[in-house]
CSV table of C-alpha atoms in Angstrom, one decimal:
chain,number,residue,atom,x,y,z
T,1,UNK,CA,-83.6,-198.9,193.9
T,2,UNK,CA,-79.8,-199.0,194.3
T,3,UNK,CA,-78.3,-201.8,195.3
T,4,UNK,CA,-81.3,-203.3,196.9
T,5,UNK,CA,-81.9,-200.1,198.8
T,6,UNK,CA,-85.1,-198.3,199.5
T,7,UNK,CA,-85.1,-195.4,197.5
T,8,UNK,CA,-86.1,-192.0,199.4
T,9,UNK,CA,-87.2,-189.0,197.1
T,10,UNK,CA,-87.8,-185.5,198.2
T,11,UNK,CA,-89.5,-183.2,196.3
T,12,UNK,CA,-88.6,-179.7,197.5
T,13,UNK,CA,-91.5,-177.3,196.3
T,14,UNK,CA,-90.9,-173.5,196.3
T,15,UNK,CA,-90.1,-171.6,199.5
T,16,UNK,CA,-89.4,-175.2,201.3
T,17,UNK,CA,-89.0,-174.9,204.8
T,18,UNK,CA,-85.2,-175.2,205.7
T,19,UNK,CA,-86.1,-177.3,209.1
T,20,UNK,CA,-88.5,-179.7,207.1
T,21,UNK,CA,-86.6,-180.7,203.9
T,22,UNK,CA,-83.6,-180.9,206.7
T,23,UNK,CA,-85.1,-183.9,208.8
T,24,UNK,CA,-85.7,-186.8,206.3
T,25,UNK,CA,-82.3,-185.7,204.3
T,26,UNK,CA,-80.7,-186.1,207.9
T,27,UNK,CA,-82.2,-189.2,208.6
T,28,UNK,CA,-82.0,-191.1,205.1
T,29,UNK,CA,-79.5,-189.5,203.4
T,30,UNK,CA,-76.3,-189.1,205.6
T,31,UNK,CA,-76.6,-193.1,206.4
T,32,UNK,CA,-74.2,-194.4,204.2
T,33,UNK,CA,-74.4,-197.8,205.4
T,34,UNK,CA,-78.3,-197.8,206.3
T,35,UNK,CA,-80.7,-199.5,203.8
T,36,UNK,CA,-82.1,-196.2,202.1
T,37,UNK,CA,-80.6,-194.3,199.5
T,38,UNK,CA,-81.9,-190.5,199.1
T,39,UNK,CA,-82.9,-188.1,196.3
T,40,UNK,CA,-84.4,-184.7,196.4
T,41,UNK,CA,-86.5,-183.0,193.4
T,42,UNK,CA,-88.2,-180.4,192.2
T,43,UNK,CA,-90.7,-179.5,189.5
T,44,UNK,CA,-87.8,-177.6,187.6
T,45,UNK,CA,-84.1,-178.7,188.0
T,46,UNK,CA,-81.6,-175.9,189.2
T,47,UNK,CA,-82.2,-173.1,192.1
T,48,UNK,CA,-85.3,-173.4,194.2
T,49,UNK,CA,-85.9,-170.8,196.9
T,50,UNK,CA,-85.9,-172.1,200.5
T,51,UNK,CA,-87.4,-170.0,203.3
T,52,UNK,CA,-85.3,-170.2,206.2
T,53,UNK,CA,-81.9,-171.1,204.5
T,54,UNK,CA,-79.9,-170.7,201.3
T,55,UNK,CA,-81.4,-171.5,198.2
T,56,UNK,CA,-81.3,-174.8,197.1
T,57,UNK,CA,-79.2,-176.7,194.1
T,58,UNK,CA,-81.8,-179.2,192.8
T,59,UNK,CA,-80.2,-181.7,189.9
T,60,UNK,CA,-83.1,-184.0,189.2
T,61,UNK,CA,-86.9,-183.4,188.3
T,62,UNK,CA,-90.2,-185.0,188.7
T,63,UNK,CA,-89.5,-188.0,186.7
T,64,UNK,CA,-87.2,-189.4,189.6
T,65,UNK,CA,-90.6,-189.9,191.1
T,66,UNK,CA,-90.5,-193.1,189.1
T,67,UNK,CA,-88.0,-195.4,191.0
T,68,UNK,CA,-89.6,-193.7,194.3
T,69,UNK,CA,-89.8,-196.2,197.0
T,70,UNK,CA,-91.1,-193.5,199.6
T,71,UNK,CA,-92.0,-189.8,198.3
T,72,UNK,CA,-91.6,-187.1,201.1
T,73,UNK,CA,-93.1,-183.9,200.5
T,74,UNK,CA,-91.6,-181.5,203.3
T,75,UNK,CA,-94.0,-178.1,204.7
T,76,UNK,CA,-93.4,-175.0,202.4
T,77,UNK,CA,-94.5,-171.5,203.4
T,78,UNK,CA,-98.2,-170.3,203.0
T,79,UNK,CA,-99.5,-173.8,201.6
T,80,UNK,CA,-101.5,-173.4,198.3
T,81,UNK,CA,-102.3,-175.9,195.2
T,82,UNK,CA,-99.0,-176.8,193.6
T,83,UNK,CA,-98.7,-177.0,190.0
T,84,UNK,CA,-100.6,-179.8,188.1
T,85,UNK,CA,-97.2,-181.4,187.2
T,86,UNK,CA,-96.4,-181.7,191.0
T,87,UNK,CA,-100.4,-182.9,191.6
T,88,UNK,CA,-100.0,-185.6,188.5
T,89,UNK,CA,-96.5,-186.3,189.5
T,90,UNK,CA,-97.5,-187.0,192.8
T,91,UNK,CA,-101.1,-189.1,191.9
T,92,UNK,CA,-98.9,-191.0,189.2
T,93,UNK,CA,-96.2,-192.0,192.1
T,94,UNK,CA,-99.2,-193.3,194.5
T,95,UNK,CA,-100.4,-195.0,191.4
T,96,UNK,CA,-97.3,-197.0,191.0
T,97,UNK,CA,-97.5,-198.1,194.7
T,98,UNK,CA,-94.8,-195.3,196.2
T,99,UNK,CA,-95.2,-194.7,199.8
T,100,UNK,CA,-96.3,-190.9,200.1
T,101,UNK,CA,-95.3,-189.0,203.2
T,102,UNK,CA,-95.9,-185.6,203.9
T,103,UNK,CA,-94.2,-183.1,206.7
T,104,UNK,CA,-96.1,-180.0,208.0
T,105,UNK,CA,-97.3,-178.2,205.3
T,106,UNK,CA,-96.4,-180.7,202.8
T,107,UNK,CA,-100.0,-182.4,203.3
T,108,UNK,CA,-101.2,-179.9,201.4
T,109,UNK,CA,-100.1,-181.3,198.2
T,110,UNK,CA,-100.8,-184.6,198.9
T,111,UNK,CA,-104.2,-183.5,199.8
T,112,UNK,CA,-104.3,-181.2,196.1
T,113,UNK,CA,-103.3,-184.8,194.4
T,114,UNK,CA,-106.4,-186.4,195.7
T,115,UNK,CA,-103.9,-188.8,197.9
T,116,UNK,CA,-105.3,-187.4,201.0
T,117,UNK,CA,-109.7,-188.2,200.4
T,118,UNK,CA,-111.2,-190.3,202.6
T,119,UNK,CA,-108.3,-190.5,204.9
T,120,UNK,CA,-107.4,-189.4,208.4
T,121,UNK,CA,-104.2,-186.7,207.9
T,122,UNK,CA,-102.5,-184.0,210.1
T,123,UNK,CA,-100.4,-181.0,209.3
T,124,UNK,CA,-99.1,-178.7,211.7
T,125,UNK,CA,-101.8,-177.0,214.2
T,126,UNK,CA,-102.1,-174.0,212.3
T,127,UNK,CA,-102.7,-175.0,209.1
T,128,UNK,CA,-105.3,-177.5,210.4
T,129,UNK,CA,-108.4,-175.3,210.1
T,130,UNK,CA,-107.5,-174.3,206.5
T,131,UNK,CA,-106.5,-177.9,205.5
T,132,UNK,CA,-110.1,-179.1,206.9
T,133,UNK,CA,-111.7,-176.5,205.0
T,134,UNK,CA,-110.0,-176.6,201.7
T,135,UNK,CA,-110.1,-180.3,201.8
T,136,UNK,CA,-113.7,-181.6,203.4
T,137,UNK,CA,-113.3,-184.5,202.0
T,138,UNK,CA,-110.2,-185.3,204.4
T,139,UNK,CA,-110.7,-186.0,207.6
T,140,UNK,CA,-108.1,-183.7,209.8
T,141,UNK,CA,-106.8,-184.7,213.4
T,142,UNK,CA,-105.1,-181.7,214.1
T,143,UNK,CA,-103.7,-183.2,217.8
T,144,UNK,CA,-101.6,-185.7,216.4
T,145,UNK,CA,-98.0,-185.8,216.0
T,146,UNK,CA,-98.2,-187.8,213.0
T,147,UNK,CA,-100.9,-190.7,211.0
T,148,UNK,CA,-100.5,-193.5,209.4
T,149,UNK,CA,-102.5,-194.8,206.9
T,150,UNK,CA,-100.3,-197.4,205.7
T,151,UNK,CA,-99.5,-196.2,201.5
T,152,UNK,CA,-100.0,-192.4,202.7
T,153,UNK,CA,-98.3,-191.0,206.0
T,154,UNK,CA,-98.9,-187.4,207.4
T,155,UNK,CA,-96.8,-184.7,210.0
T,156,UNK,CA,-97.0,-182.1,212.3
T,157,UNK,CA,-94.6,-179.6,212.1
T,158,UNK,CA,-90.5,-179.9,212.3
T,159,UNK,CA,-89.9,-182.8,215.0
T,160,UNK,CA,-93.4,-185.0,214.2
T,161,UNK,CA,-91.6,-185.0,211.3
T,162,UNK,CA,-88.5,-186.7,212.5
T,163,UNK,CA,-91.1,-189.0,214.8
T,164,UNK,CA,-92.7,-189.5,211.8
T,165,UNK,CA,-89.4,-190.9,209.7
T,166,UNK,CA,-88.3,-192.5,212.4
T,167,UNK,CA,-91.4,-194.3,212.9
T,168,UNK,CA,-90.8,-195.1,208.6
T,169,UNK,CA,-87.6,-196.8,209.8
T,170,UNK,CA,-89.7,-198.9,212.6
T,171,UNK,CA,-91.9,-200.1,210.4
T,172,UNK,CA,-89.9,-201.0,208.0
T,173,UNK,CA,-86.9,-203.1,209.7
T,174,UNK,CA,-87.4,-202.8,213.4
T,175,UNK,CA,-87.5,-201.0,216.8
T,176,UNK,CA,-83.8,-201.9,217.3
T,177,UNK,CA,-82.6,-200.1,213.9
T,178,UNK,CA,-85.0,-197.0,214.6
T,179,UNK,CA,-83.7,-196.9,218.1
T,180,UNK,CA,-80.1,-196.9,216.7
T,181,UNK,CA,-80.5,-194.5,213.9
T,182,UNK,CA,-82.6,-191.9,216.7
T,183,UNK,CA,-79.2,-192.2,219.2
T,184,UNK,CA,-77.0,-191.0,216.0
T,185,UNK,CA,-79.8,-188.0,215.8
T,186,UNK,CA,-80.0,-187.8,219.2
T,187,UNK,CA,-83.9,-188.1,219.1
T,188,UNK,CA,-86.6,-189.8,220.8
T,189,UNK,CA,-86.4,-192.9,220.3
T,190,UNK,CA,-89.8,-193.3,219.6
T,191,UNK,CA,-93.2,-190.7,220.5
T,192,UNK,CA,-96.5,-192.3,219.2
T,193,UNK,CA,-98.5,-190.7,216.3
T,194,UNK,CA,-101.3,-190.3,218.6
T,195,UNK,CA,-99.4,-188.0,220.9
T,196,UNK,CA,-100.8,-184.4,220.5
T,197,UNK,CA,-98.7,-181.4,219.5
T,198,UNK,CA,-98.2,-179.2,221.5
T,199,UNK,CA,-100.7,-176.3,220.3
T,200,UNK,CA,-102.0,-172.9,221.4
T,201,UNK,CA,-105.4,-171.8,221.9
T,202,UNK,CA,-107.9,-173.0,219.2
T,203,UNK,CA,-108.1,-169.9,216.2
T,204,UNK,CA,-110.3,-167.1,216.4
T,205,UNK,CA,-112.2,-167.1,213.1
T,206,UNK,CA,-111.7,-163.8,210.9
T,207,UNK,CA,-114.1,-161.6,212.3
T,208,UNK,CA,-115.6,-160.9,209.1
T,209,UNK,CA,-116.3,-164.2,208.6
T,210,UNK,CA,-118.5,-166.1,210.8
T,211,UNK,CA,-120.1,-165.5,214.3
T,212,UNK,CA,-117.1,-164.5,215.9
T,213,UNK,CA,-118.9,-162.9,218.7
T,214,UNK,CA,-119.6,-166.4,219.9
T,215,UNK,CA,-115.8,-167.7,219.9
T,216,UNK,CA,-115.2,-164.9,222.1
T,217,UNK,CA,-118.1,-165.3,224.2
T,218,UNK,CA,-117.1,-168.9,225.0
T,219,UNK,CA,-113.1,-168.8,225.6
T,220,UNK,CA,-114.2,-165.7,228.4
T,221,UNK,CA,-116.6,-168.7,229.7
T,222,UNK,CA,-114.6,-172.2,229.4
T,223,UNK,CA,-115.5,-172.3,233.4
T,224,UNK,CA,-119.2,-172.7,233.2
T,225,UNK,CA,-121.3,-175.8,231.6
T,226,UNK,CA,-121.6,-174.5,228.2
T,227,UNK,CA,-123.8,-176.1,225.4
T,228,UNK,CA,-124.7,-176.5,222.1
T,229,UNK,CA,-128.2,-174.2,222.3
T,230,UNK,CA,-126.6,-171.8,224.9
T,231,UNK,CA,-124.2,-171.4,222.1
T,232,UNK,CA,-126.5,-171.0,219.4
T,233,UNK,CA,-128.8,-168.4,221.6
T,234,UNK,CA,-125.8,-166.4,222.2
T,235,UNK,CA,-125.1,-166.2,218.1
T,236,UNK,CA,-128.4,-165.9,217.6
T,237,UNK,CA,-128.6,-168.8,215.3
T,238,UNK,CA,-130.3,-171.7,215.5
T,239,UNK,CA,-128.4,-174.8,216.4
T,240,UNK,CA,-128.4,-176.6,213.0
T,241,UNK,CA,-127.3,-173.2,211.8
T,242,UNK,CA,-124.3,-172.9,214.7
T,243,UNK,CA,-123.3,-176.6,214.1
T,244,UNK,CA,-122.7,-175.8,210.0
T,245,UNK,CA,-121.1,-173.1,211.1
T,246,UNK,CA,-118.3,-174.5,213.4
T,247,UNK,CA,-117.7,-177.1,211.1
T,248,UNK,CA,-117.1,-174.9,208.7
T,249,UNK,CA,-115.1,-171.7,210.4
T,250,UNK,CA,-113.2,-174.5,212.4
T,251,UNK,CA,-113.3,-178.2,210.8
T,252,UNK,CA,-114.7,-179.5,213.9
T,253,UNK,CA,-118.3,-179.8,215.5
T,254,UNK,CA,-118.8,-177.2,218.6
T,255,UNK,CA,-118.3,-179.3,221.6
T,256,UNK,CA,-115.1,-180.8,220.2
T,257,UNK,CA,-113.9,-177.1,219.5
T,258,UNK,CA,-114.6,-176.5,223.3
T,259,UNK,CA,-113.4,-178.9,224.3
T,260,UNK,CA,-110.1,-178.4,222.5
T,261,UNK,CA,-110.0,-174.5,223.9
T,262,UNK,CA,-110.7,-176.0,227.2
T,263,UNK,CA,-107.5,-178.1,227.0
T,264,UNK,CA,-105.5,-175.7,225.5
T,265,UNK,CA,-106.3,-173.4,228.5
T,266,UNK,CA,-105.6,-176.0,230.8
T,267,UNK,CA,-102.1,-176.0,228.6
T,268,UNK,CA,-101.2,-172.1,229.4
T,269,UNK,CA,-102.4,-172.4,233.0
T,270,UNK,CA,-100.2,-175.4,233.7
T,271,UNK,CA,-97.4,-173.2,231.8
T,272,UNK,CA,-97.4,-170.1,233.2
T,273,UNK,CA,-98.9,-170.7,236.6
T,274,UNK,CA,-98.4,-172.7,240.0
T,275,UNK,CA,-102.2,-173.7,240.0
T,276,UNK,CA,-103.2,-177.2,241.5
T,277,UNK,CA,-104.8,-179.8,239.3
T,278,UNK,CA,-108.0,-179.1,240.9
T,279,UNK,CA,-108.1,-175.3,240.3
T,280,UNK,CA,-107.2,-175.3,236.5
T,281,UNK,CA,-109.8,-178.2,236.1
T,282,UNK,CA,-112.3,-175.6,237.6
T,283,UNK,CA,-111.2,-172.9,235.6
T,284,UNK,CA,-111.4,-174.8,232.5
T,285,UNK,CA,-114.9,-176.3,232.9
T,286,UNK,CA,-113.1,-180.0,232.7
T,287,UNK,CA,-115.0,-181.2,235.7
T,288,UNK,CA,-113.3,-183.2,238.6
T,289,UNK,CA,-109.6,-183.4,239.1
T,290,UNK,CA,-109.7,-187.1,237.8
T,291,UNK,CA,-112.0,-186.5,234.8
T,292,UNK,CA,-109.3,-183.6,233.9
T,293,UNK,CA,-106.5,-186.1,234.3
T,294,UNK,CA,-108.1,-188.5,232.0
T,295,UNK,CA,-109.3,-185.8,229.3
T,296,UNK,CA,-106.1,-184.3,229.3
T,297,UNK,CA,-103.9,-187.8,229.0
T,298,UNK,CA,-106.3,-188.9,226.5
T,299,UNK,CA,-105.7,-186.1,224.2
T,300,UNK,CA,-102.6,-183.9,224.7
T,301,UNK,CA,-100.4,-187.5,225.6
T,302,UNK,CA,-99.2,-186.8,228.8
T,303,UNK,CA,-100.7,-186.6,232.1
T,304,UNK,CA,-101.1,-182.8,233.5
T,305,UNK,CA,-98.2,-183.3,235.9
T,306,UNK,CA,-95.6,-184.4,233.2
T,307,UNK,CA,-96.6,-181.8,230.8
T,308,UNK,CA,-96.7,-178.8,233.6
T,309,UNK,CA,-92.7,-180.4,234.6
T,310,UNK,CA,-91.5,-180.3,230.8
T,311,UNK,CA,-93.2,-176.3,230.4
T,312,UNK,CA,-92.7,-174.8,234.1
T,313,UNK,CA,-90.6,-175.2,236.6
T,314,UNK,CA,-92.4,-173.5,239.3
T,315,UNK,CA,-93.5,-175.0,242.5
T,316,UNK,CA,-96.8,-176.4,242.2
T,317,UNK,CA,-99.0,-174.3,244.8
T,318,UNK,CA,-100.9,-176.1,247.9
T,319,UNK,CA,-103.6,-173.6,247.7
């Protein structure tokens, strides 16, 4: 602490992503008269290589992780196991009560540390899959914009992570101070963890690993009724078999991954066409035009109309 402020460390792994490390040094550090002061580390004082951006000039090491208020470990590119230093380091911190945040890809070394078991986390969309199946012992919500599981917070990618440090500032002195400080950013003031990010279609599985056949079979038949068995007859697998199998090509169970496809359809329809409501709920196999409305506002955030006004500007067709 300095001067009664909460103190904010960063630890900037290898190949940090310029955009992450950016947003919490942005929104704690250039706040001279806000109630956090700011630090970033790294495993090794001196240069560290940022992808995206110039190489970075770290002064201090791991041990500032011991007068850590919050910890932030910002997304670097192609997530793998940190060192064990970083790991301890990081375990050691959540020991001592620190507040551990993660943004993007960062959740992958809180998850390496052991911070992330028996906890709900996110990371950005398309490291989801690989998180889920690295880590089983994590549960991952790959549609959130951020989670908070009160000591340990997790991010989407890039701007959940500014929702997410915002929200940091929310919690810990107010609406009114977060709504100030997201003005100076100009930001949102304030987009709920359970809002979805905005995400492609679900992956295709490597072919070479799993029954991919079936993956394509389905996303060329999101329109009709599709089950469980019908999926398992078509892989030719028997439906305890499919249902080990999704979970572990995908991290989720097979009617959650269709349903997620089915919604992410609905996404690129409502993008790149003037469909009604009614027609891309047919399309999609989502049923009636109110049971998409509600499916769709349940998990994406917004309802159909909003989210086809922010992505296309076409005229919505009558037919």
């Amino acid at each position: 602490m300095s001067g009664g402020k909460h103190r904010v460390v960063v630890v900037a792994l290898e190949n940090v992503l310029a955009l992450d490390i950016g947003i919490p040094v942005q929104v704690f550090g250039s706040w001279p008269d806000g109630p956090y002061t700011l630090t970033v580390c790294a495993e090794q004082p001196g240069l560290v290589a940022m992808h995206g951006g110039p190489v970075l000039s770290v002064a201090d090491g791991l041990d500032t992780l011991a007068t850590a208020g919050t910890v932030i470990v910002p997304g670097y590119l192609e997530p793998d196991t940190p060192s064990a230093a970083v790991s301890a380091a990081l375990a050691e911190a959540a020991a001592r009560g620190s507040r551990m945040v993660s943004i993007c890809s960062g959740a992958f070394a809180l998850a390496a540390a052991g911070l992330l078991d028996g906890r709900r986390a996110t990371t950005h969309w398309q490291y989801a899959a690989t998180l889920a199946k690295q880590y089983p012992q994590v549960t991952v919500q790959s549609e959130a914009l951020y989670i908070d599981e009160g000591q340990v917070l997790t991010s989407g990618g890039v701007t959940a992570g500014l929702d997410l440090c915002l929200h940091l500032i929310r919690r810990d002195h107010g609406t009114r101070l977060a709504n100030q400080r997201a003005r100076l950013l100009v930001a949102a003031p304030h987009r709920t963890g359970g809002q979805a990010q905005f995400i492609d279609l679900p992956m295709r599985p490597d072919p070479d690993d799993g029954p991919a056949p079936v993956y394509e079979w389905a996303l060329h038949n999101l329109h009709q009724p599709l089950t469980v068995d019908q999926l398992a007859r078509q892989a030719g697998m028997s439906r305890r078999t499919l249902i080990r199998r999704f979970h572990a090509d995908t991290g989720r169970p097979p009617m959650r991954w269709l349903l997620d496809a089915r919604l992410g359809l609905a996404r690129e329809l409502l993008e790149s066409s003037d469909l009604t409501v009614e027609a891309v709920a047919r399309r999609c196999g989502l049923g009636t035009p109110a049971n998409f409305r509600t499916l769709f506002k349940a998990h994406v955030g917004v309802p159909p109309r909003a989210y086809r006004e922010t992505f296309n500007s076409a005229p919505l067709s009558k037919a």
